[in-house]
Short mmCIF file of C-alpha atoms (C1' of nucleotides) in Angstrom, two decimals:
data_model
loop_
_atom_site.label_atom_id
_atom_site.label_comp_id
_atom_site.label_asym_id
_atom_site.label_seq_id
_atom_site.Cartn_x
_atom_site.Cartn_y
_atom_site.Cartn_z
CA MET A 1 139.32 61.17 164.41
CA ASN A 2 136.37 61.44 162.08
CA ASN A 3 133.66 60.17 164.68
CA LYS A 4 130.64 62.11 163.94
CA THR A 5 127.63 60.74 166.36
CA GLU A 6 130.00 61.16 169.52
CA CYS A 7 132.75 63.42 170.31
CA GLY A 8 135.41 61.10 171.37
CA CYS A 9 138.25 63.30 170.99
CA SER A 10 139.02 64.50 174.92
CA SER A 11 141.30 67.00 173.92
CA CYS A 12 138.72 69.21 172.28
CA SER A 13 135.93 68.39 174.00
CA ASN A 14 137.53 69.27 177.38
CA GLN A 15 138.43 72.72 176.41
CA LEU A 16 135.65 73.94 173.85
CA CYS A 17 132.64 74.43 175.58
CA THR A 18 133.85 75.83 178.84
CA LYS A 19 136.35 77.99 177.03
CA LYS A 20 133.47 79.69 174.50
CA VAL A 21 131.36 80.61 177.35
CA PRO A 22 131.26 83.91 178.73
CA ILE A 23 130.05 82.81 182.04
CA PHE A 24 132.99 80.87 182.89
CA SER A 25 135.50 83.64 181.77
CA ALA A 26 136.09 84.46 185.53
CA LEU A 27 137.89 81.06 185.82
CA ASN A 28 141.67 80.62 184.82
CA GLU A 29 142.91 77.41 182.42
CA LEU A 30 143.42 75.56 185.66
CA GLU A 31 139.77 76.07 187.35
CA LEU A 32 138.38 75.22 183.83
CA ASN A 33 140.16 72.07 183.66
CA SER A 34 139.08 70.97 186.98
CA MET A 35 135.56 71.48 185.71
CA THR A 36 136.04 68.93 182.70
CA SER A 37 135.07 65.84 184.79
CA LEU A 38 131.64 67.30 185.35
CA ILE A 39 130.49 67.81 181.93
CA GLU A 40 128.64 65.37 179.92
CA HIS A 41 129.01 65.87 176.09
CA LYS A 42 126.19 65.19 173.89
CA VAL A 43 125.42 65.03 170.23
CA TYR A 44 122.20 65.83 168.52
CA LYS A 45 121.28 65.33 165.23
CA LYS A 46 119.29 67.85 162.96
CA GLY A 47 115.69 67.72 164.05
CA GLU A 48 116.31 66.09 167.51
CA VAL A 49 114.42 67.27 170.39
CA LEU A 50 116.78 68.10 173.26
CA PHE A 51 113.73 68.48 175.68
CA GLY A 52 110.22 69.42 175.44
CA GLU A 53 108.19 72.02 177.14
CA GLY A 54 106.97 70.77 180.67
CA SER A 55 109.79 68.04 180.93
CA HIS A 56 111.75 68.04 184.23
CA LEU A 57 115.33 69.58 183.57
CA ASP A 58 118.11 68.83 185.73
CA SER A 59 121.23 70.55 183.91
CA LEU A 60 122.25 73.70 182.30
CA PHE A 61 123.10 73.13 178.58
CA ILE A 62 125.89 74.83 176.67
CA ILE A 63 126.24 74.85 172.99
CA ASN A 64 129.79 73.95 171.86
CA ASN A 65 128.91 74.10 168.02
CA GLY A 66 125.56 74.07 165.95
CA GLN A 67 122.36 75.78 166.39
CA VAL A 68 119.09 75.07 168.60
CA LYS A 69 115.68 76.74 168.37
CA ALA A 70 113.79 77.17 171.39
CA TYR A 71 109.84 77.41 170.87
CA LYS A 72 106.70 77.26 172.49
CA TYR A 73 103.15 76.11 171.14
CA SER A 74 99.90 78.06 171.51
CA LEU A 75 96.70 76.30 172.27
CA GLU A 76 95.76 76.43 168.64
CA GLY A 77 99.16 74.66 167.82
CA LYS A 78 101.12 77.72 166.18
CA GLU A 79 104.59 77.69 166.96
CA GLN A 80 106.26 80.93 168.48
CA ILE A 81 110.06 80.49 168.07
CA LEU A 82 111.67 82.61 171.09
CA TYR A 83 115.30 82.12 170.68
CA ILE A 84 117.99 80.87 168.07
CA PHE A 85 121.01 79.38 170.12
CA SER A 86 124.40 79.02 168.79
CA GLU A 87 127.98 78.32 169.72
CA GLY A 88 128.63 79.60 173.40
CA ASP A 89 124.89 80.27 174.23
CA PHE A 90 123.78 78.40 177.43
CA PHE A 91 119.95 77.55 178.33
CA GLY A 92 118.23 75.48 181.14
CA GLU A 93 119.14 78.24 183.70
CA LYS A 94 115.57 78.46 184.94
CA ASN A 95 116.26 75.26 186.80
CA LEU A 96 119.34 75.67 188.63
CA LEU A 97 117.63 77.17 191.49
CA ARG A 98 114.57 76.03 191.53
CA ASP A 99 112.71 72.76 190.50
CA GLN A 100 110.85 73.97 187.58
CA GLU A 101 109.34 72.71 184.33
CA ALA A 102 111.12 73.64 181.14
CA PRO A 103 109.06 76.76 179.67
CA TYR A 104 109.73 75.60 175.87
CA TYR A 105 110.86 73.09 173.56
CA THR A 106 114.43 73.02 172.34
CA GLU A 107 115.24 71.40 168.84
CA ALA A 108 118.77 71.12 166.94
CA LEU A 109 118.53 72.89 163.52
CA GLU A 110 121.73 70.92 162.70
CA LEU A 111 124.09 68.61 164.09
CA THR A 112 124.78 70.15 167.39
CA ARG A 113 127.38 69.41 170.10
CA ALA A 114 126.39 70.26 173.50
CA CYS A 115 127.91 70.13 177.14
CA LYS A 116 125.75 69.54 179.90
CA ILE A 117 126.20 70.16 183.68
CA SER A 118 124.25 68.90 186.23
CA LYS A 119 122.12 71.23 188.33
CA LYS A 120 124.06 69.76 191.52
CA ASP A 121 127.67 70.28 190.14
CA PHE A 122 126.79 73.79 189.00
CA ARG A 123 125.44 74.86 192.14
CA ASN A 124 128.66 73.75 193.68
CA LEU A 125 130.57 75.60 191.30
CA LEU A 126 128.85 78.72 192.18
CA ASN A 127 129.50 78.50 195.65
CA GLU A 128 132.98 77.93 194.92
CA TYR A 129 133.22 80.73 192.26
CA PRO A 130 130.83 83.67 193.16
CA GLU A 131 132.00 85.49 190.23
CA ILE A 132 130.23 82.89 188.09
CA GLY A 133 126.87 84.22 189.48
CA LEU A 134 127.65 87.83 188.60
CA LYS A 135 128.52 86.80 184.83
CA ILE A 136 124.84 84.84 184.96
CA ILE A 137 123.31 87.92 186.05
CA GLU A 138 124.92 89.59 183.15
CA ALA A 139 123.89 87.16 180.71
CA LEU A 140 120.46 86.99 181.89
CA SER A 141 120.31 90.78 181.81
CA GLU A 142 121.56 90.82 178.11
CA ARG A 143 118.97 88.30 177.52
CA ILE A 144 116.04 90.33 178.92
CA GLU A 145 117.30 93.25 176.79
CA GLY A 146 116.82 91.21 173.91
CA LEU A 147 113.38 90.11 174.76
CA GLU A 148 112.31 93.75 175.79
CA ASN A 149 113.71 94.83 172.09
CA THR A 150 111.59 92.04 170.47
CA ILE A 151 108.41 92.97 172.46
CA GLN A 152 109.00 96.50 171.55
CA ASN A 153 109.48 95.40 167.63
CA MET A 154 106.37 93.01 167.81
CA GLY A 155 104.02 95.77 169.39
CA THR A 156 104.83 98.60 167.30
CA LYS A 157 106.70 97.82 163.96
CA SER A 158 105.29 96.54 160.76
CA THR A 159 105.88 93.13 159.46
CA GLU A 160 108.40 94.39 156.78
CA THR A 161 110.43 95.81 159.44
CA ARG A 162 110.27 92.65 161.66
CA MET A 163 111.42 91.06 158.46
CA ASN A 164 114.14 93.44 157.88
CA LEU A 165 115.63 92.83 161.54
CA ALA A 166 115.32 89.28 161.28
CA LEU A 167 117.49 89.15 158.11
CA LEU A 168 119.68 91.73 160.14
CA GLU A 169 120.03 89.24 163.21
CA PHE A 170 120.74 86.48 160.91
CA ALA A 171 123.24 88.63 158.86
CA ARG A 172 125.03 89.46 162.03
CA LYS A 173 125.09 85.93 163.32
CA PHE A 174 125.74 83.77 160.35
CA GLY A 175 126.51 86.05 157.48
CA LYS A 176 129.92 85.98 155.64
CA GLU A 177 131.27 89.08 154.00
CA THR A 178 131.77 88.61 150.14
CA LYS A 179 132.64 90.89 147.15
CA LYS A 180 128.99 91.19 146.44
CA GLY A 181 127.51 91.50 149.84
CA VAL A 182 126.78 89.69 152.95
CA LEU A 183 125.96 85.69 152.16
CA VAL A 184 123.72 84.55 154.95
CA GLU A 185 123.19 80.69 155.80
CA LEU A 186 119.47 80.82 157.03
CA PRO A 187 119.32 78.85 160.09
CA LEU A 188 115.26 78.46 159.57
CA SER A 189 113.10 77.49 156.78
CA ARG A 190 110.50 80.17 155.53
CA GLU A 191 108.09 78.64 157.96
CA GLY A 192 110.75 78.97 160.45
CA ILE A 193 111.24 82.54 159.78
CA ALA A 194 107.35 83.15 159.85
CA ASN A 195 107.13 81.36 163.51
CA TYR A 196 110.07 83.59 164.63
CA ILE A 197 108.54 86.92 163.55
CA GLY A 198 104.85 85.68 164.18
CA VAL A 199 103.45 85.71 160.56
CA THR A 200 102.52 83.32 158.12
CA ARG A 201 105.06 81.62 155.94
CA GLU A 202 103.19 83.02 152.68
CA THR A 203 103.75 86.41 153.99
CA VAL A 204 107.50 85.59 154.50
CA SER A 205 107.70 84.70 150.87
CA ARG A 206 106.11 87.72 149.78
CA LYS A 207 108.35 89.99 151.61
CA LEU A 208 111.34 88.27 150.44
CA SER A 209 110.13 88.36 146.77
CA LEU A 210 109.60 92.25 147.35
CA LEU A 211 112.99 92.68 149.12
CA GLN A 212 114.56 90.98 145.94
CA ASP A 213 112.34 92.99 143.54
CA GLU A 214 113.73 96.18 145.31
CA GLY A 215 117.30 95.18 144.92
CA VAL A 216 117.97 94.74 148.63
CA ILE A 217 118.86 91.12 148.58
CA GLU A 218 119.16 88.11 146.29
CA ILE A 219 117.31 84.81 147.18
CA ILE A 220 119.96 82.12 146.46
CA GLY A 221 117.65 78.76 146.70
CA ASN A 222 115.95 78.10 149.96
CA LYS A 223 118.78 78.16 152.30
CA LYS A 224 120.86 81.34 151.38
CA ILE A 225 120.27 84.91 150.79
CA LEU A 226 122.51 87.40 149.54
CA ILE A 227 122.33 90.46 151.22
CA LEU A 228 123.12 93.41 148.53
CA ASP A 229 122.15 96.46 150.76
CA MET A 230 122.69 96.30 154.33
CA ASP A 231 121.91 99.90 155.09
CA ILE A 232 118.10 99.44 153.89
CA LEU A 233 118.04 96.68 156.69
CA GLU A 234 119.81 99.05 159.15
CA ASP A 235 117.28 101.64 158.81
CA SER A 236 114.72 99.43 160.41
CA TYR A 237 115.94 100.24 163.68
CA MET B 1 102.21 111.53 210.64
CA ASN B 2 100.47 112.44 207.52
CA ASN B 3 103.09 113.98 205.35
CA LYS B 4 102.38 112.97 201.84
CA THR B 5 105.24 114.29 199.87
CA GLU B 6 108.14 112.88 202.03
CA CYS B 7 108.19 109.86 203.84
CA GLY B 8 109.58 111.17 207.11
CA CYS B 9 108.43 108.40 209.44
CA SER B 10 111.79 106.54 209.60
CA SER B 11 110.22 103.69 211.31
CA CYS B 12 108.36 102.58 208.56
CA SER B 13 110.36 103.24 205.64
CA ASN B 14 113.59 101.57 207.29
CA GLN B 15 111.78 98.26 207.17
CA LEU B 16 109.04 98.28 204.40
CA CYS B 17 111.19 98.32 201.20
CA THR B 18 113.65 95.68 202.41
CA LYS B 19 111.20 93.57 203.85
CA LYS B 20 108.87 93.50 200.87
CA VAL B 21 111.47 92.33 198.34
CA PRO B 22 112.11 88.93 197.73
CA ILE B 23 115.65 89.45 196.66
CA PHE B 24 116.52 90.14 200.35
CA SER B 25 114.52 87.21 201.84
CA ALA B 26 117.92 85.75 202.35
CA LEU B 27 118.78 88.35 205.10
CA ASN B 28 117.64 88.20 208.68
CA GLU B 29 116.19 91.35 210.70
CA LEU B 30 119.41 92.35 211.68
CA GLU B 31 121.02 92.60 208.68
CA LEU B 32 117.86 94.08 207.05
CA ASN B 33 118.58 96.84 209.54
CA SER B 34 122.11 97.32 208.84
CA MET B 35 121.18 98.10 205.30
CA THR B 36 118.89 100.99 205.94
CA SER B 37 121.67 103.36 206.07
CA LEU B 38 122.27 102.53 202.38
CA ILE B 39 118.83 103.20 201.18
CA GLU B 40 117.60 106.54 199.79
CA HIS B 41 113.95 107.28 199.84
CA LYS B 42 111.74 108.86 197.03
CA VAL B 43 108.81 109.95 196.49
CA TYR B 44 107.28 110.35 192.62
CA LYS B 45 104.42 112.31 191.87
CA LYS B 46 101.85 110.63 189.21
CA GLY B 47 103.21 111.36 185.84
CA GLU B 48 106.76 111.90 187.20
CA VAL B 49 109.63 110.28 185.24
CA LEU B 50 111.89 108.41 187.32
CA PHE B 51 114.65 107.95 184.47
CA GLY B 52 114.38 108.38 180.84
CA GLU B 53 115.66 105.72 177.94
CA GLY B 54 119.41 106.29 177.56
CA SER B 55 119.80 108.16 180.82
CA HIS B 56 123.06 107.30 182.90
CA LEU B 57 121.63 105.07 186.22
CA ASP B 58 123.68 104.41 189.17
CA SER B 59 121.18 102.71 191.44
CA LEU B 60 118.70 100.03 191.91
CA PHE B 61 114.99 101.11 192.57
CA ILE B 62 112.69 99.08 194.71
CA ILE B 63 109.03 100.18 194.69
CA ASN B 64 107.91 100.54 198.34
CA ASN B 65 104.31 101.25 197.22
CA GLY B 66 102.70 102.63 194.03
CA GLN B 67 103.07 101.69 190.42
CA VAL B 68 105.42 102.58 187.75
CA LYS B 69 105.18 101.71 184.11
CA ALA B 70 108.35 101.11 181.94
CA TYR B 71 108.26 101.88 178.27
CA LYS B 72 110.05 102.62 175.01
CA TYR B 73 109.38 104.57 171.97
CA SER B 74 109.97 103.30 168.51
CA LEU B 75 111.10 105.65 165.88
CA GLU B 76 107.61 106.59 164.67
CA GLY B 77 106.86 107.99 168.27
CA LYS B 78 104.83 104.63 169.08
CA GLU B 79 104.87 103.80 172.63
CA GLN B 80 105.37 100.15 173.95
CA ILE B 81 104.75 99.44 177.65
CA LEU B 82 107.09 96.81 178.75
CA TYR B 83 106.41 96.43 182.28
CA ILE B 84 103.92 97.59 185.18
CA PHE B 85 105.76 97.53 188.26
CA SER B 86 104.32 97.59 191.72
CA GLU B 87 105.07 96.97 195.31
CA GLY B 88 108.17 95.03 196.10
CA ASP B 89 109.24 94.96 192.09
CA PHE B 90 113.05 96.28 191.46
CA PHE B 91 114.37 97.52 188.40
CA GLY B 92 117.39 99.05 187.28
CA GLU B 93 119.38 95.91 187.59
CA LYS B 94 121.09 96.23 184.28
CA ASN B 95 123.27 98.66 185.52
CA LEU B 96 124.49 97.04 188.65
CA LEU B 97 127.65 95.34 187.05
CA ARG B 98 128.29 97.10 183.87
CA ASP B 99 127.78 100.72 182.91
CA GLN B 100 125.10 100.84 180.65
CA GLU B 101 122.42 103.21 179.76
CA ALA B 102 118.78 102.68 180.65
CA PRO B 103 116.94 100.41 177.93
CA TYR B 104 113.56 102.21 178.69
CA TYR B 105 111.77 105.18 180.39
CA THR B 106 110.00 104.84 183.75
CA GLU B 107 107.00 106.96 184.79
CA ALA B 108 105.02 106.73 188.09
CA LEU B 109 101.41 106.06 187.56
CA GLU B 110 100.50 107.36 190.94
CA LEU B 111 101.95 108.40 193.83
CA THR B 112 104.99 106.38 194.47
CA ARG B 113 107.22 105.50 196.96
CA ALA B 114 110.61 103.84 195.98
CA CYS B 115 113.87 103.14 197.76
CA LYS B 116 117.10 103.63 195.77
CA ILE B 117 120.46 101.70 196.54
CA SER B 118 123.63 102.78 194.90
CA LYS B 119 125.23 100.52 192.44
CA LYS B 120 128.65 100.44 194.90
CA ASP B 121 126.71 99.68 198.05
CA PHE B 122 124.70 97.15 196.25
CA ARG B 123 127.73 95.45 194.79
CA ASN B 124 129.41 95.36 198.48
CA LEU B 125 126.06 93.83 199.71
CA LEU B 126 126.44 91.22 196.97
CA ASN B 127 129.75 90.20 198.04
CA GLU B 128 128.77 90.01 201.66
CA TYR B 129 125.80 87.99 201.07
CA PRO B 130 126.21 85.94 197.99
CA GLU B 131 122.87 84.42 198.33
CA ILE B 132 121.18 87.74 197.09
CA GLY B 133 122.71 86.97 193.90
CA LEU B 134 121.04 83.63 193.58
CA LYS B 135 117.73 85.75 194.54
CA ILE B 136 118.34 88.06 191.64
CA ILE B 137 119.03 85.32 189.29
CA GLU B 138 115.72 83.83 190.30
CA ALA B 139 113.90 86.78 189.98
CA LEU B 140 115.30 87.51 186.64
CA SER B 141 114.66 84.17 185.56
CA GLU B 142 111.11 84.67 186.27
CA ARG B 143 110.90 87.96 184.50
CA ILE B 144 112.35 86.25 181.61
CA GLU B 145 109.69 83.67 181.61
CA GLY B 146 107.23 86.46 181.78
CA LEU B 147 108.68 88.12 178.66
CA GLU B 148 108.72 84.75 176.91
CA ASN B 149 104.83 84.42 177.52
CA THR B 150 104.55 88.10 176.25
CA ILE B 151 106.33 87.28 173.00
CA GLN B 152 104.28 84.05 172.60
CA ASN B 153 101.24 85.94 173.09
CA MET B 154 101.87 88.80 170.59
CA GLY B 155 103.27 86.31 168.20
CA THR B 156 100.64 83.84 168.06
CA LYS B 157 97.28 85.16 169.87
CA SER B 158 94.52 87.34 168.60
CA THR B 159 93.79 90.81 169.89
CA GLU B 160 91.06 89.44 171.72
CA THR B 161 93.00 87.02 173.37
CA ARG B 162 95.53 89.59 174.31
CA MET B 163 92.83 91.79 175.72
CA ASN B 164 91.56 89.13 178.04
CA LEU B 165 94.95 88.39 179.07
CA ALA B 166 95.81 91.88 179.93
CA LEU B 167 92.60 91.83 181.91
CA LEU B 168 93.28 88.84 183.59
CA GLU B 169 96.77 90.18 184.74
CA PHE B 170 95.25 93.41 186.07
CA ALA B 171 92.77 91.30 188.20
CA ARG B 172 95.43 89.07 189.50
CA LYS B 173 97.57 92.11 190.34
CA PHE B 174 95.26 94.61 191.33
CA GLY B 175 91.73 93.08 191.74
CA LYS B 176 89.44 92.69 194.75
CA GLU B 177 87.14 90.12 195.31
CA THR B 178 83.28 91.39 195.73
CA LYS B 179 80.14 89.79 195.85
CA LYS B 180 79.28 90.60 192.09
CA GLY B 181 82.86 89.71 190.90
CA VAL B 182 86.32 90.94 190.85
CA LEU B 183 86.74 94.60 191.09
CA VAL B 184 89.63 95.81 189.15
CA GLU B 185 91.21 99.33 189.42
CA LEU B 186 92.70 99.90 185.86
CA PRO B 187 96.70 100.92 186.41
CA LEU B 188 96.46 102.29 182.93
CA SER B 189 94.02 104.33 180.60
CA ARG B 190 92.68 102.90 177.24
CA GLU B 191 95.48 104.21 175.46
CA GLY B 192 97.84 102.75 178.02
CA ILE B 193 96.29 99.31 177.73
CA ALA B 194 96.53 99.84 174.03
CA ASN B 195 100.35 100.67 174.02
CA TYR B 196 100.77 97.56 176.37
CA ILE B 197 99.05 94.74 174.09
CA GLY B 198 100.12 96.55 170.77
CA VAL B 199 97.04 97.93 169.47
CA THR B 200 95.26 101.26 169.09
CA ARG B 201 93.13 102.77 171.61
CA GLU B 202 89.88 102.51 169.50
CA THR B 203 90.45 98.70 169.44
CA VAL B 204 90.74 98.69 173.00
CA SER B 205 87.53 100.31 173.50
CA ARG B 206 85.61 98.36 170.84
CA LYS B 207 87.01 95.05 172.46
CA LEU B 208 86.01 96.29 175.95
CA SER B 209 82.55 97.08 174.73
CA LEU B 210 82.20 93.71 173.12
CA LEU B 211 83.30 91.97 176.26
CA GLN B 212 80.53 94.17 178.14
CA ASP B 213 77.87 93.20 175.68
CA GLU B 214 78.78 89.46 176.13
CA GLY B 215 78.35 89.77 179.76
CA VAL B 216 81.81 89.02 180.79
CA ILE B 217 82.79 92.56 182.20
CA GLU B 218 80.89 95.60 183.45
CA ILE B 219 82.72 99.00 182.68
CA ILE B 220 82.47 101.36 185.49
CA GLY B 221 83.60 104.82 184.35
CA ASN B 222 87.11 105.14 182.55
CA LYS B 223 89.31 103.66 185.63
CA LYS B 224 87.21 100.54 187.13
CA ILE B 225 86.18 97.40 185.65
CA LEU B 226 83.99 94.65 187.34
CA ILE B 227 84.79 91.29 186.04
CA LEU B 228 81.84 89.21 185.99
CA ASP B 229 83.28 85.88 184.46
CA MET B 230 86.60 85.31 185.30
CA ASP B 231 86.56 81.70 183.36
CA ILE B 232 85.98 83.07 180.19
CA LEU B 233 88.96 85.04 180.58
CA GLU B 234 91.07 82.12 181.81
CA ASP B 235 90.28 80.47 178.78
CA SER B 236 92.75 82.65 177.02
CA TYR B 237 95.55 80.72 177.87
"C1'" DC C 1 111.54 59.08 136.86
"C1'" DG C 2 108.04 59.81 140.31
"C1'" DT C 3 107.11 61.17 144.79
"C1'" DT C 4 107.42 64.35 148.25
"C1'" DC C 5 107.80 68.74 150.63
"C1'" DG C 6 108.85 73.39 150.93
"C1'" DA C 7 108.33 77.80 148.44
"C1'" DT C 8 105.73 80.62 145.48
"C1'" DT C 9 101.76 83.16 143.63
"C1'" DG C 10 97.15 84.35 143.10
"C1'" DA C 11 92.25 85.20 144.70
"C1'" DT C 12 89.34 86.42 148.31
"C1'" DG C 13 87.85 87.29 153.16
"C1'" DT C 14 88.67 89.41 157.52
"C1'" DC C 15 89.96 92.18 161.09
"C1'" DA C 16 92.49 96.03 162.90
"C1'" DG C 17 94.30 100.61 161.88
"C1'" DT C 18 92.71 105.09 160.27
"C1'" DC C 19 90.11 109.18 160.01
"C1'" DA C 20 86.54 111.61 161.69
"C1'" DA C 21 82.63 112.67 164.48
"C1'" DC C 22 80.72 112.78 168.80
"C1'" DC C 23 79.99 112.10 173.75
"C1'" DC C 24 80.96 113.01 178.40
"C1'" DG C 25 82.64 114.78 182.70
"C1'" DA C 26 86.09 117.49 185.00
"C1'" DG C 27 88.02 122.11 185.14
"C1'" DT C 28 87.96 126.95 184.15
"C1'" DG C 29 86.22 131.44 183.80
"C1'" DG C 30 82.87 134.74 183.52
"C1'" DC D 1 75.34 129.01 187.90
"C1'" DC D 2 76.24 128.57 183.34
"C1'" DA D 3 78.86 128.29 179.09
"C1'" DC D 4 83.40 126.96 177.22
"C1'" DT D 5 86.87 124.21 176.70
"C1'" DC D 6 89.76 120.14 176.92
"C1'" DG D 7 91.17 115.56 177.23
"C1'" DG D 8 90.03 110.93 177.15
"C1'" DG D 9 86.56 107.67 175.46
"C1'" DT D 10 83.29 105.80 172.26
"C1'" DT D 11 81.52 104.85 167.58
"C1'" DG D 12 81.03 104.39 162.73
"C1'" DA D 13 82.56 104.20 157.65
"C1'" DC D 14 86.33 102.79 155.25
"C1'" DT D 15 90.64 101.01 153.90
"C1'" DG D 16 94.35 98.15 153.55
"C1'" DA D 17 97.30 94.50 155.04
"C1'" DC D 18 97.84 90.07 156.47
"C1'" DA D 19 95.51 85.23 156.87
"C1'" DT D 20 93.44 82.00 154.59
"C1'" DC D 21 92.50 78.77 150.92
"C1'" DA D 22 94.12 76.79 146.75
"C1'" DA D 23 96.79 75.83 142.79
"C1'" DT D 24 101.27 75.46 141.10
"C1'" DC D 25 106.24 75.17 140.86
"C1'" DG D 26 110.69 72.97 141.78
"C1'" DA D 27 114.23 71.08 144.07
"C1'" DA D 28 115.79 67.00 146.64
"C1'" DC D 29 115.82 62.22 147.11
"C1'" DG D 30 114.82 57.66 146.51
#
DNA sequence: CGTTCGATTGATGTCAGTCAACCCGAGTGG
DNA sequence: CCACTCGGGTTGACTGACATCAATCGAACG
């Protein structure tokens, strides 16, 4: 039962990924079950690259549990993180219809279980259940909205503000309420945060120290942050 | 025949917008014609706002000809331009499925003719021709890719480079080949360009002057730029 | 216990923002 | 026809914030 490298337990693997994903919410239990045969389960270790930019992709990925960062490199070698995908998120959708190269790298930030559905199977599914198409349009629209906000933030907000917004995002996604405040398990290193908000790792260090001095957060080692005053972060909107 | 404020000529208005748009390319002539009754034609003067951020939207817009900028304001009042839509582009798609508020302002940059299809009609269309759904997914995927690139540029590239990329984009969309180089009719003022790439208007001025000094471009008044050396701009990728 | 990698802190340089003056062309009104 | 104004554009001086470079720290791990 404790097989960490391969998800052998068919009872869990069958249900989880399809049930967790909004895009399949149009399907009922029976239909979901009929899908399970199409799904290939994969486990990725921390640091493992799922696929690289420019590689040929022939399936849709759905995250069962764990975290994956999607990123690109500029010519000068600077990394820009575009997404932090977690449970229930999907990616690789650009290749569902057209044969295209992957537009970014994806790498597991921790032990991650993912489901893969081949492009061909997925297209059949789309034909059979057109509502899935609508769900995808909806999901893509939401993603677009997030990207539009990111662009606005990068274009008009100060680095302080972007730092705050990143913390806020992590708190929402990965934070746990405690008596003293919201405890956040950071998905990224300082350098990762830097590559996410488009500054250098030193700047991230300095801004975090500043926030600690101001009593807004408490830095606990390198991986955790306790947010004492969420309101101040929320003001960044 | 020369009515500039209202497109009265039904023979052109019927065909154009539906034929120009990739998302309807799945339909044949007959099907396109059956659509025309659903379409409302609108003309917007330069500077006119089609809809504002937060307003209730109940239709999809398709640009027949002209240009429209989509933008948001930050709390401090800074404008961030997200898109410059032109002939054949569509927007307002976020509201097709869910009732949502518009996520940005849209404003005509010049005299613009647009077609509107109501959410309800469009949904019926989607049911009748599911291939349109696939086309939309494709178009949204492309838009996502563009946004991802913009984010990478804003996060990792210098302002010089972003300036070059903006020029390149304008050249591709609005440029005309001439003997001396590519003549670009700028869709935006200096301030507009600034709000597009996330810098100040002074910086845009300086960078353009610099490019002129280097012999890469020739500034012709406020509205036109002649690009003498496309290769240098292309190097910005 | 030592090595290593990430994080922090400090000193310095650089580049874009800010503020301000000025320019220039298009309208406008006398 | 000219003077004036007004809006957008350009240019220059200054400032401040982030990048860069470099040294040090410190926790994790063999």
